[in-house]
Coordinates of C-alpha atoms in Angstrom, one line a residue:
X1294 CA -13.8 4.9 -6.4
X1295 CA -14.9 2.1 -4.2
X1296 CA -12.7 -0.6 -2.7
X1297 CA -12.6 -3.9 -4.8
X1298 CA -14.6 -7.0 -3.6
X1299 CA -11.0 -9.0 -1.6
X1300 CA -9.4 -10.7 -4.2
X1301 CA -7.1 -13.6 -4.3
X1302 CA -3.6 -12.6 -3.1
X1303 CA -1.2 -12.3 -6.3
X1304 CA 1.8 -10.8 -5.1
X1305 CA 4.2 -9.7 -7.6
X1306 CA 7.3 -12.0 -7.8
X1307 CA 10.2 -9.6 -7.9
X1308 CA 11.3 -9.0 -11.3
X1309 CA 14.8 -8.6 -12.9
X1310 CA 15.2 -5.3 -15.3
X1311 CA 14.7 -5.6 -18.9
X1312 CA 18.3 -3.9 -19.7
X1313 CA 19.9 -6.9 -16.8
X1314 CA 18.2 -9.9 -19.5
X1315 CA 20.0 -8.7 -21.9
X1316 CA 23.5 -8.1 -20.6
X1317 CA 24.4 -11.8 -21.8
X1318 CA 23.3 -11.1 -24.9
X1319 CA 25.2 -7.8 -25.4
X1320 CA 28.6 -9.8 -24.3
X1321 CA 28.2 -12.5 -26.7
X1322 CA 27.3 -10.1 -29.8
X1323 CA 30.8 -7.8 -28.4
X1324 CA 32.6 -11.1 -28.2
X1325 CA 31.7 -12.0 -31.8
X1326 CA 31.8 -8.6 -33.4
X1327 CA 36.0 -8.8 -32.1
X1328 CA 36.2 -12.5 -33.8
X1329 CA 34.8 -11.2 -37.1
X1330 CA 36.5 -7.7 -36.6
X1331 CA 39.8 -8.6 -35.3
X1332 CA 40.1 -12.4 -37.2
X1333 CA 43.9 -12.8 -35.4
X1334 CA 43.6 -12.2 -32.1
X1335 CA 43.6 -15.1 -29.9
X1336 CA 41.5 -13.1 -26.9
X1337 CA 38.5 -12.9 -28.6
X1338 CA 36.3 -15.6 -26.5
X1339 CA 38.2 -15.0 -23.3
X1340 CA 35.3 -11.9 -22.9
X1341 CA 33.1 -15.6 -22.6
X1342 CA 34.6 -16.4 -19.6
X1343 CA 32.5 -13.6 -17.5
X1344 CA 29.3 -14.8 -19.3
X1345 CA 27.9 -17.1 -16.6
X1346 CA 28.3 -14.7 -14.2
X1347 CA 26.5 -12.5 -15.9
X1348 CA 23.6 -14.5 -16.5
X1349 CA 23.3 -15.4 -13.2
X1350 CA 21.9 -12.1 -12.5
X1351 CA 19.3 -12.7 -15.1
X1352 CA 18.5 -16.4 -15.3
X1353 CA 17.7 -19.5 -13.4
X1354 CA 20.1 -21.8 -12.7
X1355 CA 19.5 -24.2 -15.1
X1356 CA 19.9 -21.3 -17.7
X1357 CA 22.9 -20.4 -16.3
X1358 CA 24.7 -23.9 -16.5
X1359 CA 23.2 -24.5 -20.2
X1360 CA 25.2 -20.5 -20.6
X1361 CA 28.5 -22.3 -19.2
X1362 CA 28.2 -24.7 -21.3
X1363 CA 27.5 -23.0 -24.8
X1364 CA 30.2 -20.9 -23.3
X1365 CA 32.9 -23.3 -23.3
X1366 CA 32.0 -25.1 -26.4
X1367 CA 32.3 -21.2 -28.2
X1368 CA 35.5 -20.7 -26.9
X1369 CA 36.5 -24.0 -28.0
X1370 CA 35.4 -23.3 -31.7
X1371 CA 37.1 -19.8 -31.6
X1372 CA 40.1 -21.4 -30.6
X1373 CA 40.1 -24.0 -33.0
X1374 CA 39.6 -21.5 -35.7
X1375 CA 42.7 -19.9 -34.9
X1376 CA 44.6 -22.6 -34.0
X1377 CA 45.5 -22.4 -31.0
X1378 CA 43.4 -24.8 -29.1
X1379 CA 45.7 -26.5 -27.1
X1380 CA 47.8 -23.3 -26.1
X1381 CA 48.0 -23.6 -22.1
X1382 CA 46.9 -19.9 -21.8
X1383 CA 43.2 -21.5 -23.9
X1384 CA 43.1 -24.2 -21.4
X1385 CA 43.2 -22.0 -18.5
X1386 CA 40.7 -20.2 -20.0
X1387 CA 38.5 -23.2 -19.9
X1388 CA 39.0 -24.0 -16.3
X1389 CA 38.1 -20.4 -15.9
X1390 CA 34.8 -20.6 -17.3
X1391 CA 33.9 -23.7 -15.9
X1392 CA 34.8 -21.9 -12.2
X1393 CA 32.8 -18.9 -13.4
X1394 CA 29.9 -20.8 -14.6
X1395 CA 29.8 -23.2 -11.1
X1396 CA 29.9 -20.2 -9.3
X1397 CA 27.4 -18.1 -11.2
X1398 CA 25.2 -21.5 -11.4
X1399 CA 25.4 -20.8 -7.6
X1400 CA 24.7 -17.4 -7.5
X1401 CA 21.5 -17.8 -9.5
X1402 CA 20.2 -21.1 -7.2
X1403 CA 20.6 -18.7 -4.4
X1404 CA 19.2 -15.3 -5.9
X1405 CA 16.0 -17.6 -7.0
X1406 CA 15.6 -18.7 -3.5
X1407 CA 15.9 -15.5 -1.9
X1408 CA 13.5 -14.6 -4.4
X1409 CA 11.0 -17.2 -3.6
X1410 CA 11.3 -16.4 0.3
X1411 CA 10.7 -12.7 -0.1
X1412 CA 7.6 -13.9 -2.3
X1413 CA 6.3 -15.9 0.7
X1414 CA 7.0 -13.3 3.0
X1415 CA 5.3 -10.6 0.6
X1416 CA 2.6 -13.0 0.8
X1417 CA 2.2 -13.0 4.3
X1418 CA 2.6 -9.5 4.9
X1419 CA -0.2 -8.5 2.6
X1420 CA -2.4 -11.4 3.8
X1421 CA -1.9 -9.9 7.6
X1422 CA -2.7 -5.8 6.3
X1423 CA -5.6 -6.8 4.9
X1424 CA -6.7 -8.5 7.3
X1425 CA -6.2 -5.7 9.5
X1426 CA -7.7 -3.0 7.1
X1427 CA -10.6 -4.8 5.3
X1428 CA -11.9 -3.2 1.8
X1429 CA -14.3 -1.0 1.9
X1430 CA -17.7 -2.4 1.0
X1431 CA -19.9 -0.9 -1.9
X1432 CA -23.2 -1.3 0.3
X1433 CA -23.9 -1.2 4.0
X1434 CA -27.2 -1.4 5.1
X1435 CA -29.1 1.5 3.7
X1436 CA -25.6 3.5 2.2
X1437 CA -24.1 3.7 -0.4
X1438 CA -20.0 3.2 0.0
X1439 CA -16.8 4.5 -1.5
X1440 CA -13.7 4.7 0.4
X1441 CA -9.6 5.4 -0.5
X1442 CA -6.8 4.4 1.5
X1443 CA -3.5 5.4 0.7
X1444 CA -0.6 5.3 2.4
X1445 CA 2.4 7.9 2.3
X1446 CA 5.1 5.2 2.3
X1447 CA 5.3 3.1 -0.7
X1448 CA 5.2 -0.7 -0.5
X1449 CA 3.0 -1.1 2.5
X1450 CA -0.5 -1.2 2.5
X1451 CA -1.6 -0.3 5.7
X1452 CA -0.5 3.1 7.5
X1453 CA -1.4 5.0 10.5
X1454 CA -4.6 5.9 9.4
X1455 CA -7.6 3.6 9.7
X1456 CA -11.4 3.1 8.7
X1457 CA -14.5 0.6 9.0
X1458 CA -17.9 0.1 8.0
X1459 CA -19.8 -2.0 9.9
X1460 CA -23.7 -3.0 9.2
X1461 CA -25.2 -3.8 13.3
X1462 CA -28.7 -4.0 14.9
X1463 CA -28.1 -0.7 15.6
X1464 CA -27.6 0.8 12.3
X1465 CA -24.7 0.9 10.1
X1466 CA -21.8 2.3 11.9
X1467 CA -18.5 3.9 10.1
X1468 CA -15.1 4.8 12.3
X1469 CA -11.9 6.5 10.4
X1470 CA -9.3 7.6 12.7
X1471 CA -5.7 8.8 12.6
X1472 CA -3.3 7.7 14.9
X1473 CA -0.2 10.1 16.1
X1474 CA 2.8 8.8 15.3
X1475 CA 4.3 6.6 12.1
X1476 CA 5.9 3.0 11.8
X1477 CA 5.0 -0.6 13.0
X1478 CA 4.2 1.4 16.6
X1479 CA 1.2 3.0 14.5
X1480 CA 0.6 0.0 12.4
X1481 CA -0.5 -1.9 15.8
X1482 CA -2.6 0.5 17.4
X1483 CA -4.2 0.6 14.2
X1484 CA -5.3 -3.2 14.5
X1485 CA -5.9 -2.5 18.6
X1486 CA -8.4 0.3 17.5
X1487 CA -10.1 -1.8 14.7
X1488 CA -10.3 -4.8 16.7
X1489 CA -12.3 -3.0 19.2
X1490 CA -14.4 -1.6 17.4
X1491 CA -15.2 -4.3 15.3
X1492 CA -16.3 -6.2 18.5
X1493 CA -18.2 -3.2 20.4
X1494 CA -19.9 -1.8 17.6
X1495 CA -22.2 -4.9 17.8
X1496 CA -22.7 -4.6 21.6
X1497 CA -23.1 -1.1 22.5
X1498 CA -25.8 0.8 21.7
X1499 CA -24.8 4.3 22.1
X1500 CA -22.4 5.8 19.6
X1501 CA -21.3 7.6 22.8
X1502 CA -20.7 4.7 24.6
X1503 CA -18.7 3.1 21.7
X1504 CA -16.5 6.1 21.6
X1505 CA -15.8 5.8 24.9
X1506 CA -14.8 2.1 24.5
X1507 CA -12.3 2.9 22.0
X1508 CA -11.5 5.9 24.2
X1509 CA -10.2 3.4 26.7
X1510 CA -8.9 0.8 24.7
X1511 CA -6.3 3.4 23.3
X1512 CA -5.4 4.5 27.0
X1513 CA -4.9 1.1 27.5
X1514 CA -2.7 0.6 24.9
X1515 CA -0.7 3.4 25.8
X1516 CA -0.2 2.5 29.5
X1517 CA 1.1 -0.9 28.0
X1518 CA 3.7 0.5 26.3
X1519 CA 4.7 3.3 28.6
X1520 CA 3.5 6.0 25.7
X1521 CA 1.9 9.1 27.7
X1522 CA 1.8 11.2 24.0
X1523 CA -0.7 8.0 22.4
X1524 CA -3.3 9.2 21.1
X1525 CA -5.8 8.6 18.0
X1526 CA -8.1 11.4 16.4
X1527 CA -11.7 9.8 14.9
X1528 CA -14.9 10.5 14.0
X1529 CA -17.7 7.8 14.2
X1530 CA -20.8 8.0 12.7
X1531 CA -24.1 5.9 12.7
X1532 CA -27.3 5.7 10.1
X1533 CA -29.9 3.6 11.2
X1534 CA -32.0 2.1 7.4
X1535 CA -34.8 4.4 6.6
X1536 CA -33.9 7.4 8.3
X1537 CA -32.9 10.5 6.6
X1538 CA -29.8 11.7 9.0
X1539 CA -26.4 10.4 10.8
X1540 CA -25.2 11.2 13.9
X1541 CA -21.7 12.0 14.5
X1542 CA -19.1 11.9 17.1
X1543 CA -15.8 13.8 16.6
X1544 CA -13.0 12.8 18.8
X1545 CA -10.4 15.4 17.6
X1546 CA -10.5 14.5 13.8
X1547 CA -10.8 16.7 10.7
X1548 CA -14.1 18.1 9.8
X1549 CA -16.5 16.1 8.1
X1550 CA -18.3 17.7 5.2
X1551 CA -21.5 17.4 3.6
X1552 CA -21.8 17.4 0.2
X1553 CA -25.4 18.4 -1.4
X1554 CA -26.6 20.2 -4.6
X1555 CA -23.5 21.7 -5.4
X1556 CA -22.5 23.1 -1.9
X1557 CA -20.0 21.5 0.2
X1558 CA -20.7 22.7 3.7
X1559 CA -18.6 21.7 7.1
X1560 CA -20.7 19.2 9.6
X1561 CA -20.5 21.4 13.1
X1562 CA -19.8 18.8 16.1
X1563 CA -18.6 19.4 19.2
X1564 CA -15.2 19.6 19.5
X1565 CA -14.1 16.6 21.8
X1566 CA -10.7 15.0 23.0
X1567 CA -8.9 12.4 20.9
X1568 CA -9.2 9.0 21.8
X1569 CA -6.6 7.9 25.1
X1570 CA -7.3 11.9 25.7
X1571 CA -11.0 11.3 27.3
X1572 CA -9.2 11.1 30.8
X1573 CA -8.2 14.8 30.9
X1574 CA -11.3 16.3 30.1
X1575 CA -14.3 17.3 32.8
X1576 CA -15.9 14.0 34.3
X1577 CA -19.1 15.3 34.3
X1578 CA -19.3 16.9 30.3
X1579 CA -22.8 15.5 28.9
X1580 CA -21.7 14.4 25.7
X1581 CA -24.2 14.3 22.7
X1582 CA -24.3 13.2 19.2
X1583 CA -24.2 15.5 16.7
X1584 CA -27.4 14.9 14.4
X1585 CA -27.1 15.5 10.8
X1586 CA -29.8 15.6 8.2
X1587 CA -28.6 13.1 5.5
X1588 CA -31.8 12.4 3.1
X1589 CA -30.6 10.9 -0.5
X1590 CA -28.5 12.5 -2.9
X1591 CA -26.4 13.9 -0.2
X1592 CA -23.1 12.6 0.7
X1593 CA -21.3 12.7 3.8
X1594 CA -17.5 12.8 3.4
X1595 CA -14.9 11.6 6.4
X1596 CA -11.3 12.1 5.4
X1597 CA -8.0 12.5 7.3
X1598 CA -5.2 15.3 7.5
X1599 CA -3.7 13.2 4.3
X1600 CA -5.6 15.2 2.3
X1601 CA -6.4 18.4 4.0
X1602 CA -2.9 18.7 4.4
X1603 CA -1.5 17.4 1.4
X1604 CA 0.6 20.5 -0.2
X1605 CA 1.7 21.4 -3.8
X1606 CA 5.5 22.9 -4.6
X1607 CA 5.1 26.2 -3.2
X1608 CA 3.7 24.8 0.0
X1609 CA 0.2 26.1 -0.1
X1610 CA -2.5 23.0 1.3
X1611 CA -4.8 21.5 -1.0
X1612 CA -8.4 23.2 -1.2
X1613 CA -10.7 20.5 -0.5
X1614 CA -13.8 21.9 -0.8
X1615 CA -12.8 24.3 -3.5
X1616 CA -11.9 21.4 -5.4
X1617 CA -14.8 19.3 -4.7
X1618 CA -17.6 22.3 -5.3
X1619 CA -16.4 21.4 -9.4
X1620 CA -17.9 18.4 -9.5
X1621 CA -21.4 18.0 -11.2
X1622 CA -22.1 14.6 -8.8
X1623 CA -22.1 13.7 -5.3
X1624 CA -22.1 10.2 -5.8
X1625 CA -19.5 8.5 -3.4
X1626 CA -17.8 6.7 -6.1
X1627 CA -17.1 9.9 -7.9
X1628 CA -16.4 11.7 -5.3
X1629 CA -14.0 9.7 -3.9
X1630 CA -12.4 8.8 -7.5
X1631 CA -11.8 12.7 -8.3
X1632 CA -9.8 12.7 -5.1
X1633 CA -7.7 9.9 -5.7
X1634 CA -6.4 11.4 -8.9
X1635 CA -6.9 15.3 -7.8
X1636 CA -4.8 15.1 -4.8
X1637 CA -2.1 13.1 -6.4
X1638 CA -2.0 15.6 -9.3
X1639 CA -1.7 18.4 -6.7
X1640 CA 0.6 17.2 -4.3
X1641 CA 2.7 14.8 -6.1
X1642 CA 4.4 12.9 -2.9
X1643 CA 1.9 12.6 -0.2
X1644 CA 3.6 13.7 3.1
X1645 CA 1.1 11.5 4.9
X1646 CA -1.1 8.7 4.9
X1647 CA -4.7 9.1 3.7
X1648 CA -7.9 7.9 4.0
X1649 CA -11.5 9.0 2.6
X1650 CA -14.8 7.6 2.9
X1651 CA -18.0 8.7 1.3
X1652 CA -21.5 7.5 2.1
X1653 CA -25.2 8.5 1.1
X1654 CA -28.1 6.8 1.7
X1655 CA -29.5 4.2 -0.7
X1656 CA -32.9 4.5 -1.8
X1657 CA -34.7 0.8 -2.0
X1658 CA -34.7 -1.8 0.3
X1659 CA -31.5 -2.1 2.4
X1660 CA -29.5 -5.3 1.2

């Protein structure tokens, strides 16, 4: 299932419940039903006097002033029909519905409003993720793309995990990462992370090299904020147009697989230190690329702990190559649409945030 193109921000305005639209409703009927039921009792329409508050909390406030009004003029007719319309206990009943109905006409000006500013900040919140966390595009280069984000915490779009594709003179090169820890702290290395990447994946020609950037942009980060424990797991990868195979580097992530004629096989890299770990390993380790033959109709998948981890109601993690060896196609989009529904289905409440991304070369002419 590949990311759709960016599309024009249409954030939701908060809606009120269907049962709250009809509360004003269901107090009128109730207020009529005792008229017609109970023709000589003289408190009838004083169940009218709560109606504009009531409608405040499903109306605008125009609505709720035109409520007061049909209100009053109600009560007035009830009262006539019994006769009793000039009773002082009816008249304080009319001052008590024009009270209610200025205050709810209040209540409903200010409930609109506080709408209306959680809409703009909605707006600006969204606008800010995904500008931190771009869609995945369908083409890069010389691959095919499908990616899934999904975070474990409802209502926000970005998480602690984090991906890009980016099409350089170098070749098209792909980071997803995970970063330790949860909340805003994680949201912002996130966006530190990305934004280096984004600008050294253009400059640096070794893949190497460019995890070592990131390597020491994340131990920068954590000296800033006096976090010894930062850290971020990754694996980068890089496919030059025309070739048949990716190399990889694996900073501590999850295993990528590859996905061919019906087998799903693990990609064997070396096993290397997160990123903001690179300082505690050996200073003179001759790091490599892992090479990985990648001709067309194969598929490379990068995913985090979201899904290798993901568990069902007795606790048992869901098999993601089991699963995967099922499907007839390794065609990103498929690949990664199965497990958007297939780990849902399985695990019910994700316990943490996850990312996939699926890429296979494209044959034709790179566009």
């Amino acid at each position: 299932m590949s990311a759709p193109r960016p599309p024009q921000l249409a954030v939701a305005q908060p809606r009120v419940p269907r049962w709250v639209l009809w509360l004003p409703v269901l107090l009128l009927v109730l207020d009529l039903i005792a008229e017609a039921v109970v023709p000589d009792a003289v408190a009838a329409g004083f169940l009218l006097t709560a109606l504009p508050v009531v409608a405040a909390f499903s109306y605008g406030p125009v609505l709720t002033a035109a409520t007061t009004g049909g209100s009053l003029m109600l009560q007035v007719l009830l009262a006539l029909r019994a006769g009793h319309i000039n009773e002082q206990h009816h008249v304080w009943v009319y001052i008590a519905t024009l009270l209610s109905g200025a205050m709810g006409t209040a209540l409903s000006w200010q409930r609109t409003r506080q709408n209306r500013n959680l809409l703009q900040a909605r707006t600006v919140a969204e606008t800010l993720q995904r500008t931190v966390l771009r869609p995945v595009p369908e083409r890069a280069g010389g691959l095919r793309v499908a990616g899934l984000y999904r975070p474990a915490q409802a209502g926000v779009l970005v998480g602690g995990d984090l991906y890009e594709v980016c099409d350089t003179r170098f070749g098209v090169r792909v980071l997803l990462g995970d970063v330790r820890g949860k909340g805003l702290g994680a949201v912002r290395t996130v966006a530190d992370v990305l934004g280096a990447f984004r600008a050294a994946a253009h400059d640096t020609p070794g893949l190497v090299e460019l995890a070592d950037q990131l390597d020491r942009a994340v131990l920068r980060d954590a000296a800033e904020r006096g976090d010894d424990e930062l850290f971020v797991t990754a694996v980068l990868l890089q496919y030059r147009s025309g070739t048949d195979c990716v190399e990889i580097v694996n900073r501590g992530h999850t295993t990528p697989l590859l996905l061919a004629d019906g087998t799903i096989a693990p990609v064997a890299c070396a096993d290397e230190l997160p990123l903001g770990l690179g300082h505690l390993g050996p200073d003179d380790e001759s790091v490599k690329p892992t090479t990985v033959a990648l001709p067309p109709g194969h598929t490379v998948l990068l995913y985090t702990d979201g899904v290798s981890e993901a568990r069902d109601t007795t606790g048992a993690f869901y098999p993601l190559a089991p699963r995967l060896a099922a499907l007839d196609s390794t065609a990103p989009d498929r690949v990664v649409s199965f497990l958007a529904q297939d780990v849902h289905r399985y695990a019910g409440l994700l316990a943490d945030d996850l990312a996939v991304l699926a890429l296979t070369p494209q044959p034709g002419p790179a566009g």
